[in-house]
Coordinates of C-alpha atoms in Angstrom, one line a residue:
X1 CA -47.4 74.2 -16.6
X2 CA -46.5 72.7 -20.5
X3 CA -44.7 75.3 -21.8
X4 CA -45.4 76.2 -25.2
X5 CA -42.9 74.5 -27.6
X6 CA -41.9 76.7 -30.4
X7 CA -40.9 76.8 -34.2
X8 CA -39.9 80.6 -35.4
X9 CA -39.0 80.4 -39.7
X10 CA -37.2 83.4 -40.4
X11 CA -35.7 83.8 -36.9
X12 CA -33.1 86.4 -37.8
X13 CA -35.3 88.7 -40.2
X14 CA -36.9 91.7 -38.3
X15 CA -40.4 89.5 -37.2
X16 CA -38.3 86.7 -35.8
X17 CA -36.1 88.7 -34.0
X18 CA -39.2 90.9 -32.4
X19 CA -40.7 86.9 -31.6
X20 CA -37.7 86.0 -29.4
X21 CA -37.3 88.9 -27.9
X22 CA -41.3 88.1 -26.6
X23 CA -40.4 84.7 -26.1
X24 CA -37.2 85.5 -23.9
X25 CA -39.5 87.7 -21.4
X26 CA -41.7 84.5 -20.6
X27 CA -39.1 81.6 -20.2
X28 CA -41.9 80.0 -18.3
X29 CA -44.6 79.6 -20.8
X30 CA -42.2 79.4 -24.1
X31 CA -39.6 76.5 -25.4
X32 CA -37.7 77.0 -28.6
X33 CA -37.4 74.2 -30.7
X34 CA -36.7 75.2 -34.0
X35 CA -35.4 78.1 -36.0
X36 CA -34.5 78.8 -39.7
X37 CA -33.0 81.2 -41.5
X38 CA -31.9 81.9 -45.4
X39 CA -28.1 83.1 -45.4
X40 CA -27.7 84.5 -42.3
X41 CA -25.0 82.0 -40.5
X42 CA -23.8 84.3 -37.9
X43 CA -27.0 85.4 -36.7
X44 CA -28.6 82.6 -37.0
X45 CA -25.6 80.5 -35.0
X46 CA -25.6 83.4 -31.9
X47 CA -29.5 82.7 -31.9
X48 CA -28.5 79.2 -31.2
X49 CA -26.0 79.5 -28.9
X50 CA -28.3 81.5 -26.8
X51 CA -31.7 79.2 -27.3
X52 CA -30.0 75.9 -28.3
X53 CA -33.3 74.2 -30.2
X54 CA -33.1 71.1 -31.0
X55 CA -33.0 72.1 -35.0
X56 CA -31.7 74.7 -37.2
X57 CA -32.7 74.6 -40.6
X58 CA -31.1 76.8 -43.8
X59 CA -32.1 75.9 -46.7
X60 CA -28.7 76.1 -48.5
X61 CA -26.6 73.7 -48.6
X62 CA -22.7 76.0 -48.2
X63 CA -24.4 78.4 -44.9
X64 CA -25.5 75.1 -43.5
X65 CA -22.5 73.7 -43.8
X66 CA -20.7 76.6 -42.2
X67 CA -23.8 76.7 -39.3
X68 CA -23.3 73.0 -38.8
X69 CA -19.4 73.5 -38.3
X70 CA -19.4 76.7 -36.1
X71 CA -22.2 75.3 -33.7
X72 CA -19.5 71.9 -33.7
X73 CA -17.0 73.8 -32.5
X74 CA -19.2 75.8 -30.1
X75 CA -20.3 72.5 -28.8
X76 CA -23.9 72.9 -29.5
X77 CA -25.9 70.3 -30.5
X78 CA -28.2 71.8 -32.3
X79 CA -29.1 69.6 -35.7
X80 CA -28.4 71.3 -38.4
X81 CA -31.0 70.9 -41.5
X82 CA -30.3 71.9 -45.2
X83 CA -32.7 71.8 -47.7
X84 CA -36.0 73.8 -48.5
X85 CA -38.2 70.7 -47.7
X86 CA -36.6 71.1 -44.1
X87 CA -39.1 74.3 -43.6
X88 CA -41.8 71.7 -43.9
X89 CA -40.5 69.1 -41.6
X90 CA -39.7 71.2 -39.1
X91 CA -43.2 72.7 -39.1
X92 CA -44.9 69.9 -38.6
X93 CA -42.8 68.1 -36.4
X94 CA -44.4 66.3 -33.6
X95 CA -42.6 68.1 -31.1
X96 CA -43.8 71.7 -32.3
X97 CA -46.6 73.4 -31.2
X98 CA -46.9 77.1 -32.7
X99 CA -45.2 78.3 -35.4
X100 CA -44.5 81.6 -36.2
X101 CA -44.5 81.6 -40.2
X102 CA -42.1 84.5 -40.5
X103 CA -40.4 83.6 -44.3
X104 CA -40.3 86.1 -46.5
X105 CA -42.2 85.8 -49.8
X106 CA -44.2 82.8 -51.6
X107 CA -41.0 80.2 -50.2
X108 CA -43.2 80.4 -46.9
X109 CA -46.4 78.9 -48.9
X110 CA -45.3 75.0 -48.3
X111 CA -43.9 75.4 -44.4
X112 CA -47.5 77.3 -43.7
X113 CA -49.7 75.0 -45.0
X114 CA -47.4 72.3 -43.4
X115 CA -47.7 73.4 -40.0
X116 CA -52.1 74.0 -41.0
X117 CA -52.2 70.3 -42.1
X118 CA -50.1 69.4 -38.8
X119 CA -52.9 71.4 -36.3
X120 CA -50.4 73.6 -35.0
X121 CA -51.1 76.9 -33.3
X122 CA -49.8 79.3 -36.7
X123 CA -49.0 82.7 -36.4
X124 CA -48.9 84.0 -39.9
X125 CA -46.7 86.7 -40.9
X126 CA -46.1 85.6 -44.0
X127 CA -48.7 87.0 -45.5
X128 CA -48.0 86.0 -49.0
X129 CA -48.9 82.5 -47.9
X130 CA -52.5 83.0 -47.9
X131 CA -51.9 85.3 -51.1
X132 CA -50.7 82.6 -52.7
X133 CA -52.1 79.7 -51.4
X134 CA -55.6 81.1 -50.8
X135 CA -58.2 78.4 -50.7
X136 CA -56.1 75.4 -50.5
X137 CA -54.3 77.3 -47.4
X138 CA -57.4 77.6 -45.7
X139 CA -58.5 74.5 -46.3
X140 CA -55.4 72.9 -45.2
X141 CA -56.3 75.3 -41.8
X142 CA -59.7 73.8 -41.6
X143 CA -58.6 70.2 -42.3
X144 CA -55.7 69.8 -39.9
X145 CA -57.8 72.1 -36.9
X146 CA -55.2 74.8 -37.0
X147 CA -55.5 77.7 -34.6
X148 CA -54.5 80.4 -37.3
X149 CA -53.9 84.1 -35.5
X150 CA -52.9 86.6 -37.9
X151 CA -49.2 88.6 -36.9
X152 CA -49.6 91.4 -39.1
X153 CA -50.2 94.6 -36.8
X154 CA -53.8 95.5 -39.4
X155 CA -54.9 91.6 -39.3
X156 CA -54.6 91.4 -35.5
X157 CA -56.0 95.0 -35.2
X158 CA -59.2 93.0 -37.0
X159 CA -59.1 89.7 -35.0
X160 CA -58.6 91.8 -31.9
X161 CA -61.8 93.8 -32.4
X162 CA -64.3 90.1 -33.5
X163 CA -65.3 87.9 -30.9
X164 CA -63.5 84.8 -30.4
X165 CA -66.5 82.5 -31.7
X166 CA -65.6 82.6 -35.4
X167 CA -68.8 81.5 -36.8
X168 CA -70.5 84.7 -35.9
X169 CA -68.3 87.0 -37.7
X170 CA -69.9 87.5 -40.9
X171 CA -73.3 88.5 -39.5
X172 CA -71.8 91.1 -37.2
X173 CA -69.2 92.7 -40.0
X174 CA -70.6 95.7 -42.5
X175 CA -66.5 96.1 -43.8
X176 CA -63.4 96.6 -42.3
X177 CA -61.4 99.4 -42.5
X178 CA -57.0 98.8 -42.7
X179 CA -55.0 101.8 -42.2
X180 CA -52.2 102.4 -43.9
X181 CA -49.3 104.6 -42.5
X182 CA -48.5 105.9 -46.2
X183 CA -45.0 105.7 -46.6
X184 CA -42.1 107.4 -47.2
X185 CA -43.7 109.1 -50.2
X186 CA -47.4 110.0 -49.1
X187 CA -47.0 113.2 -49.6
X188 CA -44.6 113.2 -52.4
X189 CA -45.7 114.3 -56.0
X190 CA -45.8 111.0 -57.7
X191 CA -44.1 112.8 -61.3
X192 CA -40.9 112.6 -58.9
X193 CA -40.8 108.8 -58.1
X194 CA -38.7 108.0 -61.1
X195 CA -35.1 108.7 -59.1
X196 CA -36.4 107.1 -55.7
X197 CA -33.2 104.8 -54.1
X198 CA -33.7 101.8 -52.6
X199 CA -32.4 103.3 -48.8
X200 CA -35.3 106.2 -49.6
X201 CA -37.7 103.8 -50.0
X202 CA -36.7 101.7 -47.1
X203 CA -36.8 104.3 -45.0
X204 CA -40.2 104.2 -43.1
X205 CA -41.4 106.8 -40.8
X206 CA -43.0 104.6 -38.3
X207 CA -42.2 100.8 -38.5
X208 CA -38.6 98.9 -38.9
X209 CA -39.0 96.3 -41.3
X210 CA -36.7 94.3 -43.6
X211 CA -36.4 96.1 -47.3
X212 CA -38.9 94.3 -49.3
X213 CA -41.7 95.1 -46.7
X214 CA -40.6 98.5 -46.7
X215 CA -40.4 98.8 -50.6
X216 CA -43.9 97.2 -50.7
X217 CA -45.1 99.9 -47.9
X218 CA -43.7 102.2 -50.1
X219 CA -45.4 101.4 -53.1
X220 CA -48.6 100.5 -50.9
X221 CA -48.0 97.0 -52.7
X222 CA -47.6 95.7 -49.2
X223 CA -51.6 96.8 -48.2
X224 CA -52.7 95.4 -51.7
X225 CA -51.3 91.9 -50.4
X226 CA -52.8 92.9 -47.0
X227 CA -56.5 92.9 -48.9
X228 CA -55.8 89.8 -50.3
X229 CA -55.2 88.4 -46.6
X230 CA -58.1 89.9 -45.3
X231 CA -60.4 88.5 -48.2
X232 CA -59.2 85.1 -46.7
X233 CA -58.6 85.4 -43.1
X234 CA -62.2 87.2 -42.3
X235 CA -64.2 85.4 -45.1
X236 CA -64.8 88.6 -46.9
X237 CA -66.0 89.8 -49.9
X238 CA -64.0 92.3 -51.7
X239 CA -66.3 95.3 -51.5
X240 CA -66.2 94.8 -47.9
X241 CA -62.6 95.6 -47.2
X242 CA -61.4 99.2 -47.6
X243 CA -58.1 101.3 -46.9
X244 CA -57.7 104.7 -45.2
X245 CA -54.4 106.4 -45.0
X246 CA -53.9 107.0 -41.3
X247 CA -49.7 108.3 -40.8
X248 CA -49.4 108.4 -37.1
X249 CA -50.0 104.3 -37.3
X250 CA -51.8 104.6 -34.3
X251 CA -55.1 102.8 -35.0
X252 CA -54.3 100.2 -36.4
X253 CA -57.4 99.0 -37.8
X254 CA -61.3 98.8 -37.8
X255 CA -64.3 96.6 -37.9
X256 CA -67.7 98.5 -39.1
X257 CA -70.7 96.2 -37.4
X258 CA -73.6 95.9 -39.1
X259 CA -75.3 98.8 -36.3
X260 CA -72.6 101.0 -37.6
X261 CA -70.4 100.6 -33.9
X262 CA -67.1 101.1 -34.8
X263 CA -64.4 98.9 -33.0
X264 CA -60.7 99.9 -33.2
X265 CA -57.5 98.5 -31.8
X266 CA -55.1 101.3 -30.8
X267 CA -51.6 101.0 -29.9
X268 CA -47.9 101.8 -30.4
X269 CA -46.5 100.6 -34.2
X270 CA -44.4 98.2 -32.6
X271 CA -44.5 94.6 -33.8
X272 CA -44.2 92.7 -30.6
X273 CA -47.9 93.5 -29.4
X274 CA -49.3 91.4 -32.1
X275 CA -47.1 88.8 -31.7
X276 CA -47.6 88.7 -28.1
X277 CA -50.8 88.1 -29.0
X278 CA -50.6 85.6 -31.1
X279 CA -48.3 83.7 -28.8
X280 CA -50.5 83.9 -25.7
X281 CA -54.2 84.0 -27.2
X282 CA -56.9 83.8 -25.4
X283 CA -55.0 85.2 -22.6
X284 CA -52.9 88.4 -23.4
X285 CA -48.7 88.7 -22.3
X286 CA -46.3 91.3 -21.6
X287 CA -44.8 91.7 -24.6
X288 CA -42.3 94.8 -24.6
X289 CA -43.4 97.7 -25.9
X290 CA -44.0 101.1 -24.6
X291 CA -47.4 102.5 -23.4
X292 CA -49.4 104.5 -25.9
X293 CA -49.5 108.1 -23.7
X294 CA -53.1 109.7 -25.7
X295 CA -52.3 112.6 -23.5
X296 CA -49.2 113.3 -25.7
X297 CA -50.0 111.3 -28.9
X298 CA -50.7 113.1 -32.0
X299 CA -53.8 114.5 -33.3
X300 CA -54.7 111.2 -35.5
X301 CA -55.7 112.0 -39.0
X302 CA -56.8 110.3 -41.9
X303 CA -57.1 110.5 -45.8
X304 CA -58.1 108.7 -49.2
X305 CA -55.5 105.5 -50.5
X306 CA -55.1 107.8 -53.7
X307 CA -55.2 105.7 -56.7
X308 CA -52.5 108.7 -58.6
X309 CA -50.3 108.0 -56.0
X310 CA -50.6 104.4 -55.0
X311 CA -52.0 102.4 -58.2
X312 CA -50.5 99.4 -57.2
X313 CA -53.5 99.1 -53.7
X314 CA -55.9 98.9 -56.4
X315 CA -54.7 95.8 -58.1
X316 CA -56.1 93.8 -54.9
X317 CA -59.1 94.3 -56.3
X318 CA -58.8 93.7 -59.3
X319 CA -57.0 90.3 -58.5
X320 CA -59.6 89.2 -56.2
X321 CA -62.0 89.7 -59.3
X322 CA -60.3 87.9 -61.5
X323 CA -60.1 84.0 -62.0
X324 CA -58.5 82.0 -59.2
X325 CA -55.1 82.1 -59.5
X326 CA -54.5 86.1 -60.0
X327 CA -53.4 86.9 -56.6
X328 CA -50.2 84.3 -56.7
X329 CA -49.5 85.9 -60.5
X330 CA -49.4 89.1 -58.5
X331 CA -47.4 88.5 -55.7
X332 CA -44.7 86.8 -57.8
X333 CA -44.6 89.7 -59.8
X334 CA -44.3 92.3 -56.9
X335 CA -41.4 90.0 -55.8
X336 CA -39.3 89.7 -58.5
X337 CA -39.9 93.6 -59.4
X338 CA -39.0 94.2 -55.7
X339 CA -36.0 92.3 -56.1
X340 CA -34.9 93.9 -59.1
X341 CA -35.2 97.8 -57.7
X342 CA -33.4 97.0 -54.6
X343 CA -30.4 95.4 -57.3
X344 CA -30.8 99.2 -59.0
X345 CA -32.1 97.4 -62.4
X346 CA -35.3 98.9 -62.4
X347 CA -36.8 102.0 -61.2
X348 CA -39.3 102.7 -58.3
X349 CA -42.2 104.0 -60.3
X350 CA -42.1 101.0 -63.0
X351 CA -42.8 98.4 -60.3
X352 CA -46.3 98.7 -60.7
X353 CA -46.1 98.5 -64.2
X354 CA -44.2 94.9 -64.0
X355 CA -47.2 94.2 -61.8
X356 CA -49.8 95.2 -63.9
X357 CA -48.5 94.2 -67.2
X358 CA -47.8 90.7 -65.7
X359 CA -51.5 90.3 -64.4
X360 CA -52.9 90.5 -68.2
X361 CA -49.9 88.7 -69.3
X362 CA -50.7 84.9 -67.6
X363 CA -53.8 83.9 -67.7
X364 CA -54.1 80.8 -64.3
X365 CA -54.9 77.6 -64.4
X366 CA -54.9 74.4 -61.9
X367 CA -54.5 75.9 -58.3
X368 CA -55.5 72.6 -56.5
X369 CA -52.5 72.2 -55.0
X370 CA -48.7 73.6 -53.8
X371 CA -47.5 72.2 -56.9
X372 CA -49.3 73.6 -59.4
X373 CA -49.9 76.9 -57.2
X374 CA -45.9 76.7 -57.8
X375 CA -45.8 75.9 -61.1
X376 CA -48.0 79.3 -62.0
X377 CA -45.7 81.8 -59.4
X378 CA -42.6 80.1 -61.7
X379 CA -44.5 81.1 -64.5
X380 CA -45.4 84.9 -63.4
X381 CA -41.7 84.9 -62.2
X382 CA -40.5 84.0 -65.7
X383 CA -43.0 86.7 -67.3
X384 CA -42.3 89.4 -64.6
X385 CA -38.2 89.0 -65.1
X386 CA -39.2 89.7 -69.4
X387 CA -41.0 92.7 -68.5
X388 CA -37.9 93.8 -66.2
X389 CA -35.9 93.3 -69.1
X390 CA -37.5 95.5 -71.3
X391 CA -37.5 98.2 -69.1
X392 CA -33.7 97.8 -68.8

């Protein structure tokens, strides 16, 4: 049997870690070949010790450096890449066949539609590569005959519950229905958001995730971005996705068929499921996590996204409206307002007004290719860190 030769970006952040810990339970069907990383040397260096790819990519210069040294001394020969390009390389190189697209942020536009253009098997959770890359990331899927499975628990919930035939899927949808677990602050008065600390909002109730998920779960930015994905992934209009707050995080999404049947995938909020999926797909893996019990689970509820309490859903909308272009002006925005609450220079309920503001403020233009998609999230960068600025 060919085992499965595989590429994980962002090996040491919380979806890379959950991916080997899938791949290590079927040594049989999975190879590593390739894993990067930002700044994390020591992690990612014990990662290699223990998989020993063939390449190792950070895209710094000084930690690659250091990796390149330490795995010397360890006598591994793992190569040791530097450089952002790398991400790309390594993405598409001919002895890779899935990727897990695991980078953080819009840095994970150019590896993703890398390993598209290459045909590889891509497991995408980074979602703000289809964000920002929109209709030339799809196209890049359709022209290199990419098997793209969506890693994010709500987007396989959706491509869990459609039938494997693609091309059937938008006469048998009415909408889909994401659920959203709601936060740390779901039921908090929204007046009281102003002193919120970055370990309170990175605190969620049901999922582990690294701090600029769990701000953007926080501020429900993180389901905005997931509408965005959704438009994209299922070929949907924007009145045809919708948001339900759901806290035990238990269904994890819904298709609505055109009869009105409506399909769910249920499970335990643990990431490895959908990456166990994504790995093995058709066919489905062990892949870790515990049973869901219904006998002991709780009742399941469900309530309104609030648009007092989560404003910043509702620019999904409103960027999917607007002229091509909006959603990467938004998701640069979210990132560098992210960045700055977690560095304590601005506060938690004025990240949606960066957001906002920033959406009226740049107006896009050419998005025909990674360049000039880069060239506008530079530009919404530069106008998101002004509006920081003046909060300050």
């Amino acid at each position: 049997m060919h085992r499965q030769r595989v590429c994980v970006l962002g090996s040491t952040g919380s979806i890379g870690v959950n991916t080997l810990d899938v791949l290590s339970r079927h040594p049989e069907r999975y190879e590593v070949v390739a894993l990067s990383a930002m700044s994390r040397v020591d992690d990612l260096l014990a990662q290699c010790l223990q998989w020993k790819p063939l390449f190792a990519v950070m895209p710094g210069q000084e930690p690659a450096a250091r990796l390149r040294e330490r795995l010397r001394e360890a006598g591994c020969r793992t190569q040791v890449l530097d450089g952002a390009d790398k991400l790309a390389d390594i993405a598409a190189h001919p002895d890779v066949d899935t990727v897990m697209a695991a980078i953080v942020g819009a840095a994970g536009l150019a590896p993703a539609i890398a390993a598209a253009r290459a045909g590889k098997r891509l497991l995408l959770a980074n979602k703000e590569a289809i964000v920002v890359g929109g209709a030339l990331f799809m196209q890049a899927v359709a022209e290199g005959g990419a098997t793209l499975l969506p890693i994010d628990s709500e987007h396989s919930a959706i491509f869990q519950c459609l039938p494997e035939d693609r091309a059937t899927w938008h006469d048998r949808i009415d909408h889909i229905v994401l659920t959203a677990s709601g936060g740390p602050f779901r039921s908090r008065d929204p007046a009281t958001l102003a002193d919120v600390t970055p370990d309170q909002a990175c605190a969620h109730p049901n999922w582990v995730m690294g701090r600029k998920i769990s701000v953007d779960s926080a501020t429900m930015m993180n389901k905005a971005l997931e509408v965005i994905e959704a438009r994209w992934l299922f070929n949907l209009a924007p009145e045809q996705i919708r948001v339900l707050i759901h806290p035990q995080s238990i269904i994890h999404s819904m298709v609505v068929c055109r009869d009105q049947s409506v399909l769910a995938q249920l499970g335990t909020p643990d990431m490895r499921v959908p990456i166990a999926y994504g790995l093995s797909f058709p066919e489905r893996i062990t892949s870790g996590a515990s049973r869901l019990d219904l006998m002991t689970t709780p009742s399941l509820s469900f309530e309104e996204a609030d648009a007092t309490r989560f404003p910043g859903l509702h620019l999904s909308w409103q960027a999917l409206r607007a002229p091509e272009g909006s959603t990467t002006v938004l998701n640069a925005a979210n990132e560098v307002a992210v960045d700055a609450f977690l560095q304590g220079r601005l506060r938690f309920d004025r990240i949606h007004a960066v957001n906002s503001q920033c959406l009226a403020d740049v107006q896009p233009g050419d998005c025909s290719s990674i360049e000039a998609l880069l060239a506008l999230d530079a530009q919404a960068r530069s106008a998101a860190q002004r509006r920081v600025q003046a909060w300050i």
